[in-house]
Coordinates of C-alpha atoms in Angstrom, one line a residue:
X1 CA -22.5 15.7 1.2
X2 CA -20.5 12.7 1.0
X3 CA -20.3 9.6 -1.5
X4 CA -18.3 7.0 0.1
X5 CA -17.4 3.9 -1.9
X6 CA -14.7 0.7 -0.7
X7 CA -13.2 -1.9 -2.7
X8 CA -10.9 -4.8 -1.3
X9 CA -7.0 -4.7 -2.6
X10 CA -5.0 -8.0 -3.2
X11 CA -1.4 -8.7 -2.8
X12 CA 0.9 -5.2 -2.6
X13 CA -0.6 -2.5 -1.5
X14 CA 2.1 0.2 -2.7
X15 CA 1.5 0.6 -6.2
X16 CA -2.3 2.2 -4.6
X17 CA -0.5 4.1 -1.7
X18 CA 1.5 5.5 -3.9
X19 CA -0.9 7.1 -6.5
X20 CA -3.0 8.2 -3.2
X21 CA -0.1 10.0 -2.0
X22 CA 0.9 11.4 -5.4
X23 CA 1.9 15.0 -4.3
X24 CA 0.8 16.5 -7.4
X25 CA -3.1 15.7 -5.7
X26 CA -1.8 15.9 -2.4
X27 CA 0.4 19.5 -2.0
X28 CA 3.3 17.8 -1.9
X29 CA 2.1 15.3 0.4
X30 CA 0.9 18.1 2.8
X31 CA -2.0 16.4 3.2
X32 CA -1.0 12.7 3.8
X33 CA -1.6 11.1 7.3
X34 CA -0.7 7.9 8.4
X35 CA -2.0 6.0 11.3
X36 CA -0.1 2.5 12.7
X37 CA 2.5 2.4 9.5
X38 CA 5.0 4.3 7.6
X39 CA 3.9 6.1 4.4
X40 CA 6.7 4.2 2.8
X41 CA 6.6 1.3 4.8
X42 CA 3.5 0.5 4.3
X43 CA 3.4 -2.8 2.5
X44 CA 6.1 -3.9 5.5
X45 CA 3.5 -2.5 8.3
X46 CA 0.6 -4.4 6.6
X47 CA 2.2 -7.6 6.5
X48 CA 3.5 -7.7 9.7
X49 CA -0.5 -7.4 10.4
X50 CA -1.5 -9.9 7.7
X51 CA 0.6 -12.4 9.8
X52 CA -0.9 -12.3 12.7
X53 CA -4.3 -12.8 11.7
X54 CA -6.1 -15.6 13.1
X55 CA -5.5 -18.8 11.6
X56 CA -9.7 -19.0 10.3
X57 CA -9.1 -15.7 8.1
X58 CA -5.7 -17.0 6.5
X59 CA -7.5 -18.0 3.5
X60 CA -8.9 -14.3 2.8
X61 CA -6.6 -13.4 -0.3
X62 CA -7.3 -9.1 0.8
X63 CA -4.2 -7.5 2.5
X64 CA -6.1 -4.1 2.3
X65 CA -9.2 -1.9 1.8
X66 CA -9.5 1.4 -0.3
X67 CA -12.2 3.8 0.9
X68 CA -13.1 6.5 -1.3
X69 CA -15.3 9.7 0.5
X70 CA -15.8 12.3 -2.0
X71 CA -17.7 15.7 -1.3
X72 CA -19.4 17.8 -3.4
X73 CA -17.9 20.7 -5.4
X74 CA -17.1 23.7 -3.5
X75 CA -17.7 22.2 0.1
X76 CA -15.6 22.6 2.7
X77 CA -11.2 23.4 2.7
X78 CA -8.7 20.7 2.0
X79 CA -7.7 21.0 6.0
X80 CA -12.0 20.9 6.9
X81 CA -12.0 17.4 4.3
X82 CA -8.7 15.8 5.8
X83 CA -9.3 16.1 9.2
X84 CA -13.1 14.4 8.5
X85 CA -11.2 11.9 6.9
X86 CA -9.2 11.5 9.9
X87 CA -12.3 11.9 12.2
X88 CA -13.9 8.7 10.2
X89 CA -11.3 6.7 10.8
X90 CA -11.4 7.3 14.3
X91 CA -14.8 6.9 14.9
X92 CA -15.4 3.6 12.7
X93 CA -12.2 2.0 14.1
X94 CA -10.7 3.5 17.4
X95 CA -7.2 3.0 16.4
X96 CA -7.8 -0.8 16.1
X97 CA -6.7 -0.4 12.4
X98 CA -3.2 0.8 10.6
X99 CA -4.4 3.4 7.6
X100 CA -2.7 6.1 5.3
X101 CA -5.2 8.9 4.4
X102 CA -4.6 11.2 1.4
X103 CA -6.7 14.5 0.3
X104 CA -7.0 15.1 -3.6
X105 CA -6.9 18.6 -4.5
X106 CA -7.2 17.5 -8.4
X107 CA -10.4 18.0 -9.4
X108 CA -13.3 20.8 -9.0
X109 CA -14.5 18.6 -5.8
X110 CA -12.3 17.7 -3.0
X111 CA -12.3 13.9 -1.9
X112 CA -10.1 11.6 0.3
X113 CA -8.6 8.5 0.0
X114 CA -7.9 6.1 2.6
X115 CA -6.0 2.8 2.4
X116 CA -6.6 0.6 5.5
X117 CA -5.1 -3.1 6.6
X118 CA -7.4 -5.9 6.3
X119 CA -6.5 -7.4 9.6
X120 CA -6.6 -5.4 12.9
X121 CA -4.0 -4.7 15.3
X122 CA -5.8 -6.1 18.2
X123 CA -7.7 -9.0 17.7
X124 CA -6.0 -9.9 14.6
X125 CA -9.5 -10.4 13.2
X126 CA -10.4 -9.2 9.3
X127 CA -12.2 -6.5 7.8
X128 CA -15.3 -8.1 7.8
X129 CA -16.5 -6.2 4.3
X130 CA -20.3 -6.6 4.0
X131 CA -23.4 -4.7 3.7
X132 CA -24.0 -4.2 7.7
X133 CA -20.3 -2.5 7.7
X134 CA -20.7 -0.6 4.5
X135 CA -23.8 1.3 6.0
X136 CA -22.0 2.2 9.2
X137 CA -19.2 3.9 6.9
X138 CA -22.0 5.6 4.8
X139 CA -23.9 6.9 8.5
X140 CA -20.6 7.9 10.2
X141 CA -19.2 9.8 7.4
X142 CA -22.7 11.5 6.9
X143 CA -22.9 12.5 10.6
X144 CA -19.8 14.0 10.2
X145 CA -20.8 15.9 7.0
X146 CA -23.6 17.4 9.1
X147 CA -21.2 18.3 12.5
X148 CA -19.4 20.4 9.4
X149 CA -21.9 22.1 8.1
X150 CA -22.2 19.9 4.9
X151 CA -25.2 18.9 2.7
X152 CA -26.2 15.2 3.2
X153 CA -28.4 13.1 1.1
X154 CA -31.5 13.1 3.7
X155 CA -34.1 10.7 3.4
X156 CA -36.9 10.5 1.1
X157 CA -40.1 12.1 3.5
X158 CA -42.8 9.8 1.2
X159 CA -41.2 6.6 1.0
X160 CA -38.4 5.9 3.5
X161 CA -35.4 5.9 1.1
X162 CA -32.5 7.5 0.4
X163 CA -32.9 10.1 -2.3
X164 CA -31.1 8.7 -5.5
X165 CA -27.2 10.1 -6.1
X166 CA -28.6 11.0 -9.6
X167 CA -31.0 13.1 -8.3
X168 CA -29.3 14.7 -5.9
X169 CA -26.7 15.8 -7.8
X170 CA -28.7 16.9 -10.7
X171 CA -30.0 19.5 -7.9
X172 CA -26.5 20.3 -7.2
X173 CA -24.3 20.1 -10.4
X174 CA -25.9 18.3 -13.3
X175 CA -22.0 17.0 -14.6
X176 CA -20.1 16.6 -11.0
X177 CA -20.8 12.6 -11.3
X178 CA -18.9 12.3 -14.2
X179 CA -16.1 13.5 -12.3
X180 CA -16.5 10.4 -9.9
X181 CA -16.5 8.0 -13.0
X182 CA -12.8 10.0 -14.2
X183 CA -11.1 9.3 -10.4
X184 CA -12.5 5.6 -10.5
X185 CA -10.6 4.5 -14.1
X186 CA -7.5 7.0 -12.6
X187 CA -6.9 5.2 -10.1
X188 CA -7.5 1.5 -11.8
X189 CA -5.3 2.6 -14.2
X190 CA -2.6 3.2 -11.9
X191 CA -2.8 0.1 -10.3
X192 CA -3.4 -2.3 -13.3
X193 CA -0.8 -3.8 -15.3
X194 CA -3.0 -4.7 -18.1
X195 CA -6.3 -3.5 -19.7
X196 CA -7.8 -6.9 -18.4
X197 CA -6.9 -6.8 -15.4
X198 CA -8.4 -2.5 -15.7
X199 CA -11.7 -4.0 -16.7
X200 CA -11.7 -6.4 -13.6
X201 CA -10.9 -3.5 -11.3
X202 CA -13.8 -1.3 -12.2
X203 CA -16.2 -4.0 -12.1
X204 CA -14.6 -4.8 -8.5
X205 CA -15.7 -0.8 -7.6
X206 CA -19.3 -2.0 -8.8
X207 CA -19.2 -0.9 -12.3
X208 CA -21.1 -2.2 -15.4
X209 CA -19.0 -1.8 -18.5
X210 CA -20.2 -2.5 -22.2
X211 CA -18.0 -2.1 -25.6
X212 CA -14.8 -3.2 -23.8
X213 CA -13.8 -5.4 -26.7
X214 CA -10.6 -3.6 -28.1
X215 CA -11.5 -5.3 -31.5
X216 CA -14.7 -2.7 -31.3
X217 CA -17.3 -5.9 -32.0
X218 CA -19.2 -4.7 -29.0
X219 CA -19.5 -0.9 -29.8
X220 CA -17.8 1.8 -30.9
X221 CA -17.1 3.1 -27.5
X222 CA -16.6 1.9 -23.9
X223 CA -19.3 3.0 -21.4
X224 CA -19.1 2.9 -18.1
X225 CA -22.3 3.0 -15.2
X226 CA -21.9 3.2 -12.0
X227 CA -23.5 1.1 -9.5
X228 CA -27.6 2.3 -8.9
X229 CA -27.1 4.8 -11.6
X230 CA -29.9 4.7 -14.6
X231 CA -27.3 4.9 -17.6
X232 CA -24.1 4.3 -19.3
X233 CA -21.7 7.0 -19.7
X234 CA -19.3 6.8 -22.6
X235 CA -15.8 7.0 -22.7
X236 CA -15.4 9.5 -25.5
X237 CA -14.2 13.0 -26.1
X238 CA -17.4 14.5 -26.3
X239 CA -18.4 12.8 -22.8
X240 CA -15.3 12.1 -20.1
X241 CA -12.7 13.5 -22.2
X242 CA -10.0 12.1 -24.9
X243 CA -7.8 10.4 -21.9
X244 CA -10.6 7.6 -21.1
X245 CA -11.3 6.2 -24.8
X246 CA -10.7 2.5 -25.1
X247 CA -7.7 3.1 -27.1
X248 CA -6.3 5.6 -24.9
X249 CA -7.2 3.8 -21.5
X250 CA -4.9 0.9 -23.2
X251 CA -2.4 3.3 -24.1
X252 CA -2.2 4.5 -20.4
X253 CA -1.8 1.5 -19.2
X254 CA 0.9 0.5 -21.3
X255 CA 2.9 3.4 -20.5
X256 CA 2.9 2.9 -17.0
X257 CA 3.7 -0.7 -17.3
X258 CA 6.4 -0.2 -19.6
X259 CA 7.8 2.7 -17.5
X260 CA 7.9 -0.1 -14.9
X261 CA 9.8 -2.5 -17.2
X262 CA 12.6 -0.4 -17.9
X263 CA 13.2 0.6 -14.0
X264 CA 13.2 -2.8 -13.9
X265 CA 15.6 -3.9 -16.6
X266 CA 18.7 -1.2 -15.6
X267 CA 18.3 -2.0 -12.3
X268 CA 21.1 -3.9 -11.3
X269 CA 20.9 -8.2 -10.8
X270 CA 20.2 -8.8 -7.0
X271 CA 22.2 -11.1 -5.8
X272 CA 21.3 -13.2 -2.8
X273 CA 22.0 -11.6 0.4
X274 CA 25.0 -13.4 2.6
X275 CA 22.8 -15.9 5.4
X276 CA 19.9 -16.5 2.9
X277 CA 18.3 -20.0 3.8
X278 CA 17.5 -22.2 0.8
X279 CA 14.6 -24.8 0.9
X280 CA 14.9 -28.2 0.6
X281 CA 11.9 -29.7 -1.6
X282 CA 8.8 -30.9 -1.5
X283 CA 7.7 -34.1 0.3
X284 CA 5.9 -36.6 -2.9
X285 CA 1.8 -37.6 -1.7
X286 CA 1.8 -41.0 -2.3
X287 CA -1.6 -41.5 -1.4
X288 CA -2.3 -40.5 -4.8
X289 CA -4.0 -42.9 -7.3
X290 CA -1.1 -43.5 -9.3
X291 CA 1.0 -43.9 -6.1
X292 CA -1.5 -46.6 -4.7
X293 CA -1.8 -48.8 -8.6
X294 CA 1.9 -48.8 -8.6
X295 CA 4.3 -50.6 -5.9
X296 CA 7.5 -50.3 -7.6
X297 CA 6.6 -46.0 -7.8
X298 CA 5.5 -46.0 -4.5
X299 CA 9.1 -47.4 -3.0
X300 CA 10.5 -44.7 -5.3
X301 CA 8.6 -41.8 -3.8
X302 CA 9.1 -43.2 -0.2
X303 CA 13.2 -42.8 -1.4
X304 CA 12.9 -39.3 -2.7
X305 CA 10.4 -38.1 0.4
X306 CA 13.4 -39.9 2.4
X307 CA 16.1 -38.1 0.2
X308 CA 14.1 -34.5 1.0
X309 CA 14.2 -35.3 5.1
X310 CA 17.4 -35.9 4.9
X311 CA 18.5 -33.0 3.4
X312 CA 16.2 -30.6 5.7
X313 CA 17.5 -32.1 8.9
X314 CA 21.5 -32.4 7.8
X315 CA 20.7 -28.5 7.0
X316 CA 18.6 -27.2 9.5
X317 CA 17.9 -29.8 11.4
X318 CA 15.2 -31.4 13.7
X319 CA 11.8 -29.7 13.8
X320 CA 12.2 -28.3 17.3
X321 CA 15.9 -26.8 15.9
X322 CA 13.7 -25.7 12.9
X323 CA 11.2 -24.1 15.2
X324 CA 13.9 -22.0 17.3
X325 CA 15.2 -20.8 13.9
X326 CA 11.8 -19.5 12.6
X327 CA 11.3 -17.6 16.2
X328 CA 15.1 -15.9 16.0
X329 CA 13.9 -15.0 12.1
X330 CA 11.0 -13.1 13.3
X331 CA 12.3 -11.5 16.0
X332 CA 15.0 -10.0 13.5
X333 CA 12.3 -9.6 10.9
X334 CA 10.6 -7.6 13.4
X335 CA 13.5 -5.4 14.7
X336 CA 14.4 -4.7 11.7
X337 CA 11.1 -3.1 10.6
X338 CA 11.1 -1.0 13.4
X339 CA 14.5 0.3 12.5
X340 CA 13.1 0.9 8.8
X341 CA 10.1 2.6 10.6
X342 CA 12.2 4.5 12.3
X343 CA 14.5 5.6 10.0
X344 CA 12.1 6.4 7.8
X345 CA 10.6 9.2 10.5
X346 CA 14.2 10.9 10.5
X347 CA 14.4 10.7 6.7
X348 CA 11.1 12.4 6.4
X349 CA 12.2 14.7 9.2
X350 CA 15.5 15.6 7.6
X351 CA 13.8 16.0 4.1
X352 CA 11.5 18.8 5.6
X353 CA 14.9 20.7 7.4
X354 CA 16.5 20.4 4.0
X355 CA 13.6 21.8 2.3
X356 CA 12.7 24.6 4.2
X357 CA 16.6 25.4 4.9
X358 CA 16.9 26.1 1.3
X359 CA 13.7 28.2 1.3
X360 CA 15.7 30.1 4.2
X361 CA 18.5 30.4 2.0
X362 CA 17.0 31.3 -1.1
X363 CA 15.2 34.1 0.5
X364 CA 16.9 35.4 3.4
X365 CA 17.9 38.6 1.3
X366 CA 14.4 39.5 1.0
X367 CA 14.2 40.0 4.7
X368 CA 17.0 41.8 5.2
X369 CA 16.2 44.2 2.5
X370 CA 13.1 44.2 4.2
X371 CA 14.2 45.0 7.9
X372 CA 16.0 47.9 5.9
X373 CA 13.2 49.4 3.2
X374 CA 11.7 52.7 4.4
X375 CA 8.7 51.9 2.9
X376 CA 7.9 48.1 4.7
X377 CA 4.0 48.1 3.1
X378 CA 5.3 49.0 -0.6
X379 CA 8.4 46.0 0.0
X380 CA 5.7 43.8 1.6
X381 CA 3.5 43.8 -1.4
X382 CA 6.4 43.6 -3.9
X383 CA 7.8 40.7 -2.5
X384 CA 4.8 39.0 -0.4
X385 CA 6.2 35.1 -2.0
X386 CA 9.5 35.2 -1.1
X387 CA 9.0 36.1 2.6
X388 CA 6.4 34.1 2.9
X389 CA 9.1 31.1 2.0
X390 CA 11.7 32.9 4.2
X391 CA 9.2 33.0 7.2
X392 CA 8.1 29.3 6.7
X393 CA 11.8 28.4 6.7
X394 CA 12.1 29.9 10.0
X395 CA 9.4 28.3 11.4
X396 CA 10.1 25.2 10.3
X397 CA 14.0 25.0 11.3
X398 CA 12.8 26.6 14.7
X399 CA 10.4 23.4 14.8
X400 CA 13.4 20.9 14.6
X401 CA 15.6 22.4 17.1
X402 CA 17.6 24.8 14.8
X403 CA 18.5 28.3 15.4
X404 CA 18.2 29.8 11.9
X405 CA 21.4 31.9 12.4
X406 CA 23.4 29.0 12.4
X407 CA 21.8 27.8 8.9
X408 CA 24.8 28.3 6.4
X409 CA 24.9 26.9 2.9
X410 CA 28.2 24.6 4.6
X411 CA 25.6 23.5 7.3
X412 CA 23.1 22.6 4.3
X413 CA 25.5 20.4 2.3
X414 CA 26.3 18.8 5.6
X415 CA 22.6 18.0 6.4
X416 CA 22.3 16.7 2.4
X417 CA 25.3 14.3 3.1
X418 CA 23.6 13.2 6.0
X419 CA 20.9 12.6 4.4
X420 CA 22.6 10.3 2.0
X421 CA 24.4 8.2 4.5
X422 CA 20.8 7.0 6.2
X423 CA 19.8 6.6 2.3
X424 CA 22.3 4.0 2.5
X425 CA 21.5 2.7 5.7
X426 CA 18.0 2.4 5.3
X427 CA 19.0 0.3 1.9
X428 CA 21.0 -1.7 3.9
X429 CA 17.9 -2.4 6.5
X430 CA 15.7 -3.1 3.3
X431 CA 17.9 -5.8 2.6
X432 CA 18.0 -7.1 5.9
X433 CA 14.5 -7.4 6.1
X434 CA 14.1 -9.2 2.7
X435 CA 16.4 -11.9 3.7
X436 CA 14.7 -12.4 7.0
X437 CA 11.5 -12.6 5.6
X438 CA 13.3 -15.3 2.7
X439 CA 14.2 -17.1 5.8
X440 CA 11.4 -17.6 7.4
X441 CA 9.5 -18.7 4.1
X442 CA 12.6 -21.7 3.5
X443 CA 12.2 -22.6 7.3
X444 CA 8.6 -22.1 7.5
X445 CA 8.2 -24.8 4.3
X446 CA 10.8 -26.8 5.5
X447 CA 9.3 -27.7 8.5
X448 CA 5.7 -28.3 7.1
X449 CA 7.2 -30.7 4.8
X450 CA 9.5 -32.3 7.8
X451 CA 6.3 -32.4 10.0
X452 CA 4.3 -34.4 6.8
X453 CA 6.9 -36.8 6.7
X454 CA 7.6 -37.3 10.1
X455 CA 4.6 -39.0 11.5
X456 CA 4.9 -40.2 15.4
X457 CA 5.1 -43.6 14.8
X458 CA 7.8 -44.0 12.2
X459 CA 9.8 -41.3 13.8
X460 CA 12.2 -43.2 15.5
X461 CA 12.7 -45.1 12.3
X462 CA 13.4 -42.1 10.4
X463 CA 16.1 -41.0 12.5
X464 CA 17.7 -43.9 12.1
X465 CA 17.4 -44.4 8.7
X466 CA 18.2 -41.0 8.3
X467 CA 21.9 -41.2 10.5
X468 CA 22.4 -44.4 8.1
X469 CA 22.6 -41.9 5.3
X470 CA 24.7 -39.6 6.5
X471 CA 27.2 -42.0 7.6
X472 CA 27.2 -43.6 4.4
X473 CA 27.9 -40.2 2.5
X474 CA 30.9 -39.3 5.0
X475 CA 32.1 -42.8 4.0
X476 CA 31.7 -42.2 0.4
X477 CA 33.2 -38.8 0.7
X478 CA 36.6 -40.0 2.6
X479 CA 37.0 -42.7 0.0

């Protein structure tokens, strides 16, 4: 069996991707899978997405979705759960959509999570998020719970409905629910910066919350119910457990945002990178009332929109220049991302040699005392860890084109200084790609505004008026 849940996400998506991929749920990310974007390129991969979607969905404010597809305790292996996860995704999207999919080890019940881009990669049509689609998740992922040889809520013989969740899982473990409730406020707490903003995200995953008043005017206790569910659970000791009280929900919260403060406060002041474009202003509406009342204001906001033009064309200038600029940006914002993406892959790559060279390393005496032992069973039972890690160590250098013999601990350091210098590189691309993308909001707004102001019949006008200006200013200059 199978609860499936999905809320929307807004703005940056890798303060969620992160805590999805946290390895302490995930095996050290061993069961992580990404699909269309980088696990730590994801937020780059998504936009690039976002971008492209049609110009009727711009106004949608979600850049992702968060599906949630937890199983019942003691079903199926972490490797059974992660590839349904991955089957899911195939079968509701067909590779239409960039997604990252992470399997939680955590609790008594395995569950996956999977963090998908609002906008498709080949219409460049949204997520359309609505009853219609939520049913087709809940089907697929049950007809995939029953091709694995998993319990599925089945429907009710006498009256055509879907037995309750509460009754279900009273038949199969009478607390397992509660268990649900804990993830849900773990992973709100993770991604909220303020107990608010907590409160907001849990009713967003279709919870009804009472006492949430820190002043405790509306109970002693926060409860929380989940959506169809007949009652309130607290947050207390005696009921989810001492970490999700009000007080200590706040505390949480606090402690990540402040851990996030002080990363941010030594971290050293950016300083804008070398080709950054600047924009120029904002054209003045003077079809406002006050504009309209007032003659004398309206010939002063017809100088200062003048003033603004001026300075975008002198800079930039005209809007087909403008235009060409903003194409150049994106194709450079776009190379550049695929050299992150890229770069990224041989990081990963190169973390996994390093890794499993060391575990090579590190136990490479245990073989050879075991090639040598008499008694190989006795050795084998004595030392079963560590040539486990030596024989993973081969396989894994063996994988990347290595011959273990030629693993030394000089080779090692060499492979860790590598790894530094594309460290630095790949900082260096980051940059890159924030300044492009700085570009192309200046220009993008700097021809919008330019385009306002420039109406067909008073563009000839404005030219003129505009070389008038210059010229002037060269005068005043050379005087």
């Amino acid at each position: 069996m199978a609860i499936t849940k999905i809320h929307c996400i807004k703005g940056k998506v890798m303060k969620s991707v992160n805590y999805i991929c946290n390895g302490k749920k995930t095996a050290d990310e061993q069961y992580v899978t990404t699909y269309g974007c980088g696990r730590h390129t994801a937020d780059l991969d998504f936009e690039m997405a976002l971008s492209t979607a049609a110009r009727s969905d711009r106004a949608d404010s979600n850049s992702a979705y968060h599906i949630i597809q937890s199983f019942a305790p003691g079903e199926g292996t972490p490797e059974q759960i992660h590839q349904i996860g991955i089957d899911l995704m195939d079968r509701l999207f067909d590779g239409r959509y960039s997604y990252i999919l992470a399997t939680h080890l955590d609790h008594e019940f395995l569950h996956n999570h999977i963090i998908f881009c609002a906008v498709d990669n080949v219409d460049h049509h949204r997520y359309n998020d609505c009853r219609k689609t939520y049913y087709n998740l809940r089907n697929t992922s049950d007809e995939l719970c029953r091709e694995n040889s998993l319990s599925v809520i089945e429907p009710d013989q006498d009256k055509s409905k879907g037995l309750k969740y509460k009754e279900w899982m009273s038949r199969k473990n009478k607390n397992s629910w509660k268990d649900i409730i804990r993830m849900d406020i773990d992973s709100c707490i993770q991604t909220s910066t303020s107990y608010t903003e907590f409160i907001t995200n849990m009713k967003a995953m279709d919870y009804e919350i009472k006492g949430d008043d820190l002043s405790g005017k509306t109970g002693k206790y926060i409860s929380f119910r989940p959506e169809n569910k007949d009652r309130f659970v607290r947050g207390s000791s005696r009921s989810l457990g001492s970490d999700y009280t009000r007080e200590k929900i706040t505390e949480r919260i606090d402690a990540i945002v402040n851990s996030r403060t002080e990363q941010n406060t030594t971290a050293p002041v950016k300083e804008k990178a070398p080709g950054t474009i600047q924009s120029h202003g904002t054209m003045i509406n003077i079809s406002e009332k006050k504009f309209l009342e007032s003659p004398g204001l309206t010939r002063w906001a017809k100088n200062q929109n003048l003033k603004t033009a001026c300075s975008i064309m002198a800079a930039e200038g005209d809007p087909e220049a403008i235009r060409q600029k903003l194409t150049e940006e994106r194709r450079l914002r776009d190379e550049t991302c695929s050299k992150i993406s890229d770069l990224e892959h041989e990081v990963h790559d190169l973390d996994d040699v390093i890794q499993y060279a060391g575990y090579y390393l590190d136990n490479l005496k245990y073989h050879r005392a075991y090639i040598k032992s008499k008694n190989k069973d006795a050795y084998e039972r004595n030392h079963d860890s560590q040539l486990i890690y030596y024989t993973g160590g081969v396989n894994v250098l063996r994988k990347h084109g290595i011959n273990p013999k030629d693993m030394t601990s000089e080779a090692l350091a060499g492979l860790q200084y590598h790894r530094e210098e594309l460290s630095t590189k790949l900082s260096g691309l980051y940059r890159k790609y924030s300044t492009h993308k700085a570009n192309i909001s200046a220009l993008d707004h700097d021809l919008k505004q330019l385009e306002k102001f420039m109406k067909p019949q008073s563009r000839d006008l404005f030219m003129k008026q505009c070389e008038a200006r210059t010229k002037k200013r060269s005068h005043d200059l050379s005087l």
